[in-house]
Amino acid sequence: MTYSSPSSESTATGVPRAGGPGLLAGRTVSRVGYGAMQLARLRDDRRAALAILRRAVELGIDHIDTAQFYGNGFVNDVIREAIRPSDDVLLVSKVGATPDPGGPHQLRLAQRPEELRAGVEDNLAGLGLDQIPLVNLRRAARGPGLRAEGEQIVDIDDQLAEMTALRDEGKIGEIGISHIGMDELRRALPVGLACVQNAYSLVSRGDEDMLRLCRAENIAWVPFFPLGSAFPGMPKVTDEPAVTAVARSLGRTPSQVGLAWLLHHAPNTLLIPGTADVGHLEANVASGAIALDDETLAALDAVPSRSGDIVVERP
Ligand SMILES: NC(=O)c1ccc[n+]([C@@H]2O[C@H](COP(=O)([O-])OP(=O)(O)OC[C@H]3O[C@@H](n4cnc5c(N)ncnc54)[C@H](OP(=O)(O)O)[C@@H]3O)[C@@H](O)[C@H]2O)c1
């Protein structure tokens, strides 16, 4: 597998690929995908959630990131209803947490091997699939967000053994990993990873070394929080003056510039920006066609990288 010769310029539904072709889990996908977490905000407007997913497919997206714990099953449920087999969308889910409705984070960690297995079963049922093509192991040794304590601190080798067993059994197609540090990633490489998901954006680039390692290993880099998320405490791409200046000069939005920079920065990067707004979805797809010249890229490369963590607002 290489990142230089993706094979197809359009999706199964005949739409030009959003952001061009990339590779994930052994298949070609559009480089601009969709992160479905924000759909949880549309719990009371199922029709709007379904419309966003259909619009994503129409726009040339065929990679959707989800989790059973998004909206306590609501997000997987609308994906199951909206996405048809003929859309040939690569559905990617994650395990390592479970719904906790009413809790401060809406989810709690579920890191133990038997909990990972239960998470896969919940996703299979929620998405109505016999196999989930790619599942990320959401680790919890580092942030942002919840960190493991007590019996939730589980050795990564025990978790990878369970993920490998689930792959051998055909319940999952490929393994990805998330919230990971360099040492853990090196330990995970022998199982054969399809992707790494860590928090990373133009304004928060602490994992540059890891991105490089993924590229060298032909592992897709699928950053979550590519815009800085909706959570307080995480640095936002739209708050960065250099980004807004470039956006103004190009007649684009700061979010579009942030996403375009990610696509230019590394060829193994695939985007999963999250939105519950059709206009934003369309803008995010359009960012895949933005060309940034060398001077602009140099100005954006010089933006300082900041770290942050999710701040939970209590009522
Ligand atoms: N592996 C993991 O552990 C993990 C963790 C967290 C998230 N994820 C995945 O990563 C995806 C992306 O993360 P995220 O959704 O939290 O954060 P994000 O994509 O960085 O940002 C989402 C925020 O940006 C806004 N936004 C999106 N497009 C915009 C645009 N064009 N203009 C202005 N604002 C825009 C959204 O608001 P609107 O809804 O109003 O557009 C929302 O507030 C998630 O959806 C999820 O699938 C994975």
PDB file of C-alpha atoms and ligand atoms in Angstrom, residues 34-38 41 65-66 69-70 94 136 138 178-179 197-198 223-231 238 253 255-256 259 272-277 279-281 283-284, ligand 1:
ATOM      1  CA  TYR A  34     -17.236  13.147   7.955  1.00  0.00           C
ATOM      2  CA  GLY A  35     -17.024  12.851  11.741  1.00  0.00           C
ATOM      3  CA  ALA A  36     -20.509  12.033  12.990  1.00  0.00           C
ATOM      4  CA  MET A  37     -20.107  12.975  16.659  1.00  0.00           C
ATOM      5  CA  GLN A  38     -21.811  16.370  16.226  1.00  0.00           C
ATOM      6  CA  ARG A  41     -26.768  17.432  18.961  1.00  0.00           C
ATOM      7  CA  ASP A  65     -16.387   8.146  11.669  1.00  0.00           C
ATOM      8  CA  THR A  66     -18.779   7.164  14.453  1.00  0.00           C
ATOM      9  CA  PHE A  69     -21.431   6.155  22.530  1.00  0.00           C
ATOM     10  CA  TYR A  70     -22.223   9.202  20.366  1.00  0.00           C
ATOM     11  CA  LYS A  94     -14.389   2.998  18.045  1.00  0.00           C
ATOM     12  CA  ASN A 136     -10.349   2.308  16.614  1.00  0.00           C
ATOM     13  CA  ARG A 138      -9.685   4.493  22.052  1.00  0.00           C
ATOM     14  CA  SER A 178      -6.640   6.563  19.173  1.00  0.00           C
ATOM     15  CA  HIS A 179      -5.448   8.801  22.044  1.00  0.00           C
ATOM     16  CA  GLN A 197      -6.674   9.058  15.406  1.00  0.00           C
ATOM     17  CA  ASN A 198      -5.254  11.694  17.743  1.00  0.00           C
ATOM     18  CA  PRO A 223      -6.923  13.621  13.215  1.00  0.00           C
ATOM     19  CA  PHE A 224      -9.887  14.231  15.454  1.00  0.00           C
ATOM     20  CA  PHE A 225     -10.662  17.835  16.457  1.00  0.00           C
ATOM     21  CA  PRO A 226      -9.265  19.036  13.068  1.00  0.00           C
ATOM     22  CA  LEU A 227     -10.860  22.422  13.756  1.00  0.00           C
ATOM     23  CA  GLY A 228     -10.251  22.359  17.502  1.00  0.00           C
ATOM     24  CA  SER A 229     -13.618  20.786  18.398  1.00  0.00           C
ATOM     25  CA  ALA A 230     -16.720  22.305  19.985  1.00  0.00           C
ATOM     26  CA  PHE A 231     -15.273  21.773  23.487  1.00  0.00           C
ATOM     27  CA  THR A 238     -10.739  29.938  13.808  1.00  0.00           C
ATOM     28  CA  THR A 253     -13.415  30.798   5.752  1.00  0.00           C
ATOM     29  CA  SER A 255     -12.216  26.633   8.973  1.00  0.00           C
ATOM     30  CA  GLN A 256     -11.680  25.900   5.287  1.00  0.00           C
ATOM     31  CA  LEU A 259      -8.763  21.858   6.735  1.00  0.00           C
ATOM     32  CA  ILE A 272     -13.265  13.786   9.581  1.00  0.00           C
ATOM     33  CA  PRO A 273     -14.472  17.282  10.526  1.00  0.00           C
ATOM     34  CA  GLY A 274     -17.661  17.213  12.550  1.00  0.00           C
ATOM     35  CA  THR A 275     -20.688  19.377  11.937  1.00  0.00           C
ATOM     36  CA  ALA A 276     -24.427  19.412  12.503  1.00  0.00           C
ATOM     37  CA  ASP A 277     -24.875  22.142   9.881  1.00  0.00           C
ATOM     38  CA  GLY A 279     -23.751  24.700   5.132  1.00  0.00           C
ATOM     39  CA  HIS A 280     -20.660  23.858   7.160  1.00  0.00           C
ATOM     40  CA  LEU A 281     -20.598  20.357   5.669  1.00  0.00           C
ATOM     41  CA  ALA A 283     -17.871  24.312   3.144  1.00  0.00           C
ATOM     42  CA  ASN A 284     -15.762  21.492   4.585  1.00  0.00           C
TER      43      ASN A 284
HETATM   44  N1  LIG B   1     -10.894   8.930  18.141  1.00  0.00           N
HETATM   45  C1  LIG B   1     -11.445   9.648  19.084  1.00  0.00           C
HETATM   46  O1  LIG B   1     -11.264   9.385  20.271  1.00  0.00           O
HETATM   47  C2  LIG B   1     -12.280  10.842  18.736  1.00  0.00           C
HETATM   48  C3  LIG B   1     -12.493  11.826  19.699  1.00  0.00           C
HETATM   49  C4  LIG B   1     -13.267  12.912  19.364  1.00  0.00           C
HETATM   50  C5  LIG B   1     -13.810  13.018  18.092  1.00  0.00           C
HETATM   51  N2  LIG B   1     -13.603  12.061  17.170  1.00  0.00           N
HETATM   52  C6  LIG B   1     -14.156  12.185  15.798  1.00  0.00           C
HETATM   53  O2  LIG B   1     -13.584  13.346  15.226  1.00  0.00           O
HETATM   54  C7  LIG B   1     -14.622  14.118  14.633  1.00  0.00           C
HETATM   55  C8  LIG B   1     -14.212  15.568  14.575  1.00  0.00           C
HETATM   56  O3  LIG B   1     -14.134  16.101  15.883  1.00  0.00           O
HETATM   57  P1  LIG B   1     -15.179  17.187  16.431  1.00  0.00           P
HETATM   58  O4  LIG B   1     -16.432  17.107  15.663  1.00  0.00           O
HETATM   59  O5  LIG B   1     -15.241  17.030  17.887  1.00  0.00           O
HETATM   60  O6  LIG B   1     -14.394  18.535  16.201  1.00  0.00           O
HETATM   61  P2  LIG B   1     -14.014  19.440  14.937  1.00  0.00           P
HETATM   62  O7  LIG B   1     -14.329  18.760  13.664  1.00  0.00           O
HETATM   63  O8  LIG B   1     -12.630  19.943  15.178  1.00  0.00           O
HETATM   64  O9  LIG B   1     -14.941  20.689  15.137  1.00  0.00           O
HETATM   65  C9  LIG B   1     -16.333  20.613  15.234  1.00  0.00           C
HETATM   66  C10 LIG B   1     -16.812  21.998  15.562  1.00  0.00           C
HETATM   67  O10 LIG B   1     -16.516  22.875  14.464  1.00  0.00           O
HETATM   68  C11 LIG B   1     -17.708  23.435  13.943  1.00  0.00           C
HETATM   69  N3  LIG B   1     -17.575  23.458  12.476  1.00  0.00           N
HETATM   70  C12 LIG B   1     -17.468  22.400  11.641  1.00  0.00           C
HETATM   71  N4  LIG B   1     -17.339  22.831  10.368  1.00  0.00           N
HETATM   72  C13 LIG B   1     -17.369  24.186  10.404  1.00  0.00           C
HETATM   73  C14 LIG B   1     -17.286  25.183   9.409  1.00  0.00           C
HETATM   74  N5  LIG B   1     -17.138  24.874   8.115  1.00  0.00           N
HETATM   75  N6  LIG B   1     -17.354  26.476   9.804  1.00  0.00           N
HETATM   76  C15 LIG B   1     -17.493  26.804  11.112  1.00  0.00           C
HETATM   77  N7  LIG B   1     -17.575  25.886  12.105  1.00  0.00           N
HETATM   78  C16 LIG B   1     -17.523  24.584  11.751  1.00  0.00           C
HETATM   79  C17 LIG B   1     -18.824  22.548  14.423  1.00  0.00           C
HETATM   80  O11 LIG B   1     -20.002  23.305  14.619  1.00  0.00           O
HETATM   81  P3  LIG B   1     -21.313  23.106  13.658  1.00  0.00           P
HETATM   82  O12 LIG B   1     -21.918  21.806  14.043  1.00  0.00           O
HETATM   83  O13 LIG B   1     -22.155  24.287  13.979  1.00  0.00           O
HETATM   84  O14 LIG B   1     -20.791  23.126  12.253  1.00  0.00           O
HETATM   85  C18 LIG B   1     -18.301  22.074  15.774  1.00  0.00           C
HETATM   86  O15 LIG B   1     -18.542  23.056  16.765  1.00  0.00           O
HETATM   87  C19 LIG B   1     -15.834  13.835  15.501  1.00  0.00           C
HETATM   88  O16 LIG B   1     -17.040  14.217  14.863  1.00  0.00           O
HETATM   89  C20 LIG B   1     -15.670  12.368  15.760  1.00  0.00           C
HETATM   90  O17 LIG B   1     -16.230  11.624  14.699  1.00  0.00           O
HETATM   91  C21 LIG B   1     -12.819  10.975  17.463  1.00  0.00           C
END
